[in-house]
CSV table of C-alpha atoms in Angstrom, one decimal:
chain,number,residue,atom,x,y,z
U,1236,ASP,CA,-13.0,-14.6,-8.6
U,1237,ALA,CA,-14.0,-11.1,-7.4
U,1238,GLY,CA,-11.3,-8.9,-6.2
U,1239,VAL,CA,-11.4,-6.6,-3.2
U,1240,THR,CA,-14.5,-4.4,-3.4
U,1241,GLN,CA,-15.1,-1.0,-1.7
U,1242,SER,CA,-18.1,1.2,-1.4
U,1243,PRO,CA,-18.9,3.9,-2.0
U,1244,THR,CA,-16.6,4.9,-4.8
U,1245,HIS,CA,-16.9,8.6,-4.1
U,1246,LEU,CA,-18.2,10.6,-1.2
U,1247,ILE,CA,-18.6,14.2,-0.3
U,1248,LYS,CA,-19.0,15.3,3.3
U,1249,THR,CA,-18.8,18.5,5.3
U,1250,ARG,CA,-16.5,19.3,8.2
U,1251,GLY,CA,-17.7,17.7,11.5
U,1252,GLN,CA,-19.7,15.0,9.8
U,1253,GLN,CA,-19.0,11.3,10.2
U,1254,VAL,CA,-18.3,8.8,7.4
U,1255,THR,CA,-18.4,5.0,7.1
U,1256,LEU,CA,-16.4,3.2,4.3
U,1257,ARG,CA,-16.9,-0.5,3.5
U,1258,CYS,CA,-14.7,-3.2,2.2
U,1259,SER,CA,-15.2,-6.8,1.1
U,1260,PRO,CA,-12.0,-8.9,0.9
U,1261,ILE,CA,-11.2,-11.6,-1.6
U,1262,SER,CA,-12.9,-14.8,-0.7
U,1263,GLY,CA,-10.7,-16.8,1.7
U,1264,HIS,CA,-8.7,-13.8,2.9
U,1265,LYS,CA,-9.0,-13.2,6.6
U,1266,SER,CA,-7.0,-10.0,6.9
U,1267,VAL,CA,-8.0,-6.5,5.9
U,1268,SER,CA,-5.9,-3.4,6.1
U,1269,TRP,CA,-6.9,0.3,5.6
U,1270,TYR,CA,-4.8,3.0,4.1
U,1271,GLN,CA,-5.1,6.7,3.4
U,1272,GLN,CA,-3.5,8.0,0.2
U,1273,VAL,CA,-3.2,11.7,-0.4
U,1274,LEU,CA,-2.6,12.8,-4.0
U,1275,GLY,CA,1.0,12.5,-4.9
U,1276,GLN,CA,2.0,10.5,-1.8
U,1277,GLY,CA,2.2,6.8,-0.9
U,1278,PRO,CA,-0.5,5.0,1.1
U,1279,GLN,CA,-0.4,5.7,4.8
U,1280,PHE,CA,-1.2,2.7,7.0
U,1281,ILE,CA,-4.3,3.2,9.3
U,1282,PHE,CA,-5.3,-0.3,10.6
U,1283,GLN,CA,-4.9,-4.0,10.0
U,1284,TYR,CA,-7.5,-6.5,11.2
U,1285,TYR,CA,-7.1,-10.3,11.2
U,1286,GLU,CA,-9.8,-12.7,12.4
U,1287,LYS,CA,-11.9,-9.8,13.6
U,1288,GLU,CA,-9.2,-8.4,15.9
U,1289,GLU,CA,-7.0,-5.3,15.4
U,1290,ARG,CA,-3.5,-6.5,14.8
U,1291,GLY,CA,-1.9,-3.2,13.8
U,1292,ARG,CA,-2.5,0.6,14.0
U,1293,GLY,CA,-0.8,3.5,12.3
U,1294,ASN,CA,-0.3,7.0,13.5
U,1295,PHE,CA,-3.9,8.3,13.1
U,1296,PRO,CA,-6.0,10.0,15.7
U,1297,ASP,CA,-8.8,8.3,17.6
U,1298,ARG,CA,-11.3,9.8,15.2
U,1299,PHE,CA,-10.4,6.9,13.0
U,1300,SER,CA,-11.8,3.5,14.0
U,1301,ALA,CA,-12.5,0.2,12.2
U,1302,ARG,CA,-14.0,-3.2,12.7
U,1303,GLN,CA,-14.1,-6.5,11.0
U,1304,PHE,CA,-17.1,-8.7,10.8
U,1305,PRO,CA,-17.5,-12.5,11.0
U,1306,ASN,CA,-17.6,-12.7,7.2
U,1307,TYR,CA,-14.2,-10.8,7.2
U,1308,SER,CA,-15.6,-7.7,5.6
U,1309,SER,CA,-14.6,-4.4,7.2
U,1310,GLU,CA,-15.8,-0.9,7.9
U,1311,LEU,CA,-13.6,2.2,8.5
U,1312,ASN,CA,-15.3,5.0,10.4
U,1313,VAL,CA,-14.0,8.6,10.6
U,1314,ASN,CA,-15.7,11.0,13.1
U,1315,ALA,CA,-15.6,14.8,13.2
U,1316,LEU,CA,-14.2,15.1,9.7
U,1317,LEU,CA,-11.6,17.7,8.9
U,1318,LEU,CA,-10.6,19.1,5.5
U,1319,GLY,CA,-7.4,17.2,5.8
U,1320,ASP,CA,-9.2,13.9,5.8
U,1321,SER,CA,-9.9,14.4,2.1
U,1322,ALA,CA,-8.1,11.5,0.4
U,1323,LEU,CA,-8.4,8.2,-1.3
U,1324,TYR,CA,-9.0,5.4,1.2
U,1325,LEU,CA,-7.7,2.1,0.2
U,1326,CYS,CA,-8.6,-1.3,1.5
U,1327,ALA,CA,-6.3,-4.3,1.0
U,1328,SER,CA,-6.9,-8.0,1.9
U,1329,SER,CA,-4.5,-10.8,2.5
U,1330,LEU,CA,-4.6,-14.4,3.6
U,1331,ALA,CA,-3.2,-13.6,7.0
U,1332,ALA,CA,-1.6,-10.8,9.0
U,1333,GLY,CA,2.1,-9.9,8.7
U,1334,GLY,CA,4.3,-9.8,5.7
U,1335,GLU,CA,1.7,-11.3,3.3
U,1336,THR,CA,1.0,-10.0,-0.2
U,1337,GLN,CA,-1.8,-7.5,-0.1
U,1338,TYR,CA,-4.5,-7.2,-2.8
U,1339,PHE,CA,-5.9,-3.7,-3.1
U,1340,GLY,CA,-9.3,-2.4,-3.9
U,1341,PRO,CA,-10.0,0.5,-6.1
U,1342,GLY,CA,-10.5,2.9,-3.2
U,1343,THR,CA,-13.1,5.3,-1.9
U,1344,ARG,CA,-12.4,9.0,-2.7
U,1345,LEU,CA,-13.5,11.2,0.1
U,1346,LEU,CA,-13.9,14.9,-0.3
U,1347,VAL,CA,-14.5,17.0,2.9
U,1348,LEU,CA,-15.8,20.5,2.3
L,412,GLY,CA,10.4,5.3,13.5
L,413,ASN,CA,10.4,2.9,10.6
L,414,SER,CA,10.5,4.5,7.1
L,415,VAL,CA,10.9,3.9,3.4
L,416,THR,CA,12.7,6.4,1.2
L,417,GLN,CA,12.6,6.1,-2.6
L,418,MET,CA,14.1,8.2,-5.3
L,419,GLU,CA,12.0,11.2,-6.4
L,420,GLY,CA,10.5,11.2,-9.8
L,421,PRO,CA,9.4,11.5,-12.4
L,422,VAL,CA,11.9,9.3,-14.2
L,423,THR,CA,11.8,9.6,-18.0
L,424,LEU,CA,13.5,6.9,-20.1
L,425,SER,CA,13.5,5.8,-23.7
L,426,GLU,CA,12.3,2.4,-24.6
L,427,GLU,CA,14.9,-0.4,-24.0
L,428,ALA,CA,16.8,1.7,-21.5
L,429,PHE,CA,18.0,0.3,-18.2
L,430,LEU,CA,15.9,1.2,-15.2
L,431,THR,CA,16.9,1.6,-11.5
L,432,ILE,CA,14.6,3.0,-8.9
L,433,ASN,CA,16.4,3.3,-5.5
L,434,CYS,CA,14.7,2.3,-2.3
L,435,THR,CA,16.2,2.3,1.2
L,436,TYR,CA,14.5,1.6,4.5
L,437,THR,CA,14.8,1.8,8.3
L,438,ALA,CA,13.3,-0.9,10.4
L,439,THR,CA,13.8,-2.2,13.9
L,440,GLY,CA,13.4,-5.9,13.0
L,441,TYR,CA,13.4,-8.1,9.9
L,442,PRO,CA,10.8,-6.8,7.6
L,443,SER,CA,9.4,-8.2,4.4
L,444,LEU,CA,10.0,-5.9,1.4
L,445,PHE,CA,7.7,-5.2,-1.5
L,446,TRP,CA,7.4,-3.3,-4.8
L,447,TYR,CA,3.9,-2.4,-5.8
L,448,VAL,CA,3.0,-0.8,-9.1
L,449,GLN,CA,0.0,1.4,-10.1
L,450,TYR,CA,-0.6,1.6,-13.8
L,451,PRO,CA,-2.7,4.5,-15.2
L,452,GLY,CA,-6.3,4.1,-14.3
L,453,GLU,CA,-5.7,0.9,-12.2
L,454,GLY,CA,-5.3,0.0,-8.6
L,455,LEU,CA,-2.2,-0.9,-6.7
L,456,GLN,CA,-0.9,-4.4,-7.4
L,457,LEU,CA,2.1,-6.4,-6.2
L,458,LEU,CA,5.1,-6.4,-8.6
L,459,LEU,CA,7.5,-8.5,-6.5
L,460,LYS,CA,8.6,-9.2,-2.9
L,461,ALA,CA,11.4,-10.6,-0.8
L,462,THR,CA,11.0,-11.9,2.8
L,463,LYS,CA,14.6,-12.3,4.0
L,464,ALA,CA,18.1,-11.0,3.5
L,465,ASP,CA,19.7,-11.8,0.1
L,466,ASP,CA,16.4,-12.9,-1.4
L,467,LYS,CA,15.8,-11.7,-4.9
L,468,GLY,CA,12.2,-11.0,-6.0
L,469,SER,CA,11.5,-11.0,-9.7
L,470,ASN,CA,8.5,-10.5,-12.0
L,471,LYS,CA,7.8,-9.2,-15.6
L,472,GLY,CA,11.6,-8.6,-16.1
L,473,PHE,CA,11.9,-6.5,-12.9
L,474,GLU,CA,14.2,-7.6,-10.1
L,475,ALA,CA,15.1,-6.4,-6.6
L,476,THR,CA,17.4,-7.9,-4.0
L,477,TYR,CA,16.9,-7.6,-0.2
L,478,ARG,CA,20.2,-6.1,1.0
L,479,LYS,CA,20.3,-6.0,4.8
L,480,GLU,CA,23.8,-4.6,5.0
L,481,THR,CA,22.8,-1.5,3.0
L,482,THR,CA,19.1,-1.6,4.0
L,483,SER,CA,18.1,-1.3,0.4
L,484,PHE,CA,15.7,-2.9,-2.1
L,485,HIS,CA,16.5,-1.2,-5.4
L,486,LEU,CA,14.2,-2.0,-8.4
L,487,GLU,CA,15.9,-2.8,-11.7
L,488,LYS,CA,14.9,-3.8,-15.2
L,489,GLY,CA,17.2,-4.3,-18.1
L,490,SER,CA,15.0,-3.0,-20.9
L,491,VAL,CA,11.9,-1.0,-20.2
L,492,GLN,CA,8.9,-0.8,-22.4
L,493,VAL,CA,6.3,1.9,-22.9
L,494,SER,CA,3.8,-0.3,-21.1
L,495,ASP,CA,6.0,0.0,-17.9
L,496,SER,CA,5.0,3.6,-17.5
L,497,ALA,CA,3.4,3.7,-14.0
L,498,VAL,CA,4.0,4.7,-10.4
L,499,TYR,CA,6.2,2.4,-8.4
L,500,PHE,CA,6.0,2.1,-4.6
L,501,CYS,CA,8.5,0.5,-2.4
L,502,ALA,CA,7.1,-0.9,0.9
L,503,LEU,CA,8.0,-2.8,4.0
L,504,SER,CA,5.9,-4.9,6.3
L,505,GLU,CA,6.9,-5.9,9.8
L,506,PHE,CA,5.7,-6.6,13.4
L,507,SER,CA,6.6,-3.6,15.6
L,508,GLY,CA,4.1,-3.3,18.4
L,509,GLY,CA,1.6,-4.6,15.9
L,510,PHE,CA,1.7,-5.4,12.2
L,511,LYS,CA,2.4,-2.3,10.0
L,512,THR,CA,3.1,-1.7,6.3
L,513,ILE,CA,4.9,1.4,5.4
L,514,PHE,CA,5.0,2.7,1.8
L,515,GLY,CA,7.4,5.1,0.2
L,516,ALA,CA,6.2,8.2,-1.6
L,517,GLY,CA,6.2,6.5,-5.1
L,518,THR,CA,8.3,7.1,-8.2
L,519,ARG,CA,6.5,7.9,-11.5
L,520,LEU,CA,8.1,6.4,-14.5
L,521,PHE,CA,7.5,7.6,-18.1
L,522,VAL,CA,8.9,5.5,-20.9
L,523,LYS,CA,9.0,7.1,-24.4
L,524,ALA,CA,8.8,5.2,-27.6
């Protein structure tokens, strides 16, 4: 079975632009979470979606938004990019929300110039 | 707010040495606790987990016990191998105004032959 897939793998944007990152969960998983990982640090929680509804939100500004589609895939949008948004963005899927084991994708590396 | 603190690395050990990586947490409720591992060139993957106090998670010779009284979830292995060289992340997941997963900063382990 395919694992969690993310696209694109790498992305370069300039300050002020907008970006959309995509994630496809493992088949049968209904929950998707998004994380930001800066080099040398642990992943920082951004959002969790379950059954197309937001079930959790981390301490990120409103420039960050996400949605989950009927097929349980998800998009993360970041508006008005800042240099500090440069990071690895990880998507993780799980069977349900809450304290479930999460399965991580390889990530999208975003560089903001 | 809730947080996870783990010992700073890098930790360098010789093969067959005993490993302990300390992890403590703060949480308002009763979180699930996890250790995730990231091997060189690979994505994050679950190593072990525990969902309630006094539970012991174990996998691949690694163990960690959920200690509510000391709010700790220390990772141990009796005899490390070179192949255990990786970055280890302690994490908690709980419902606190929404579902959230919080990761520690990670501890890099180097095992020498």
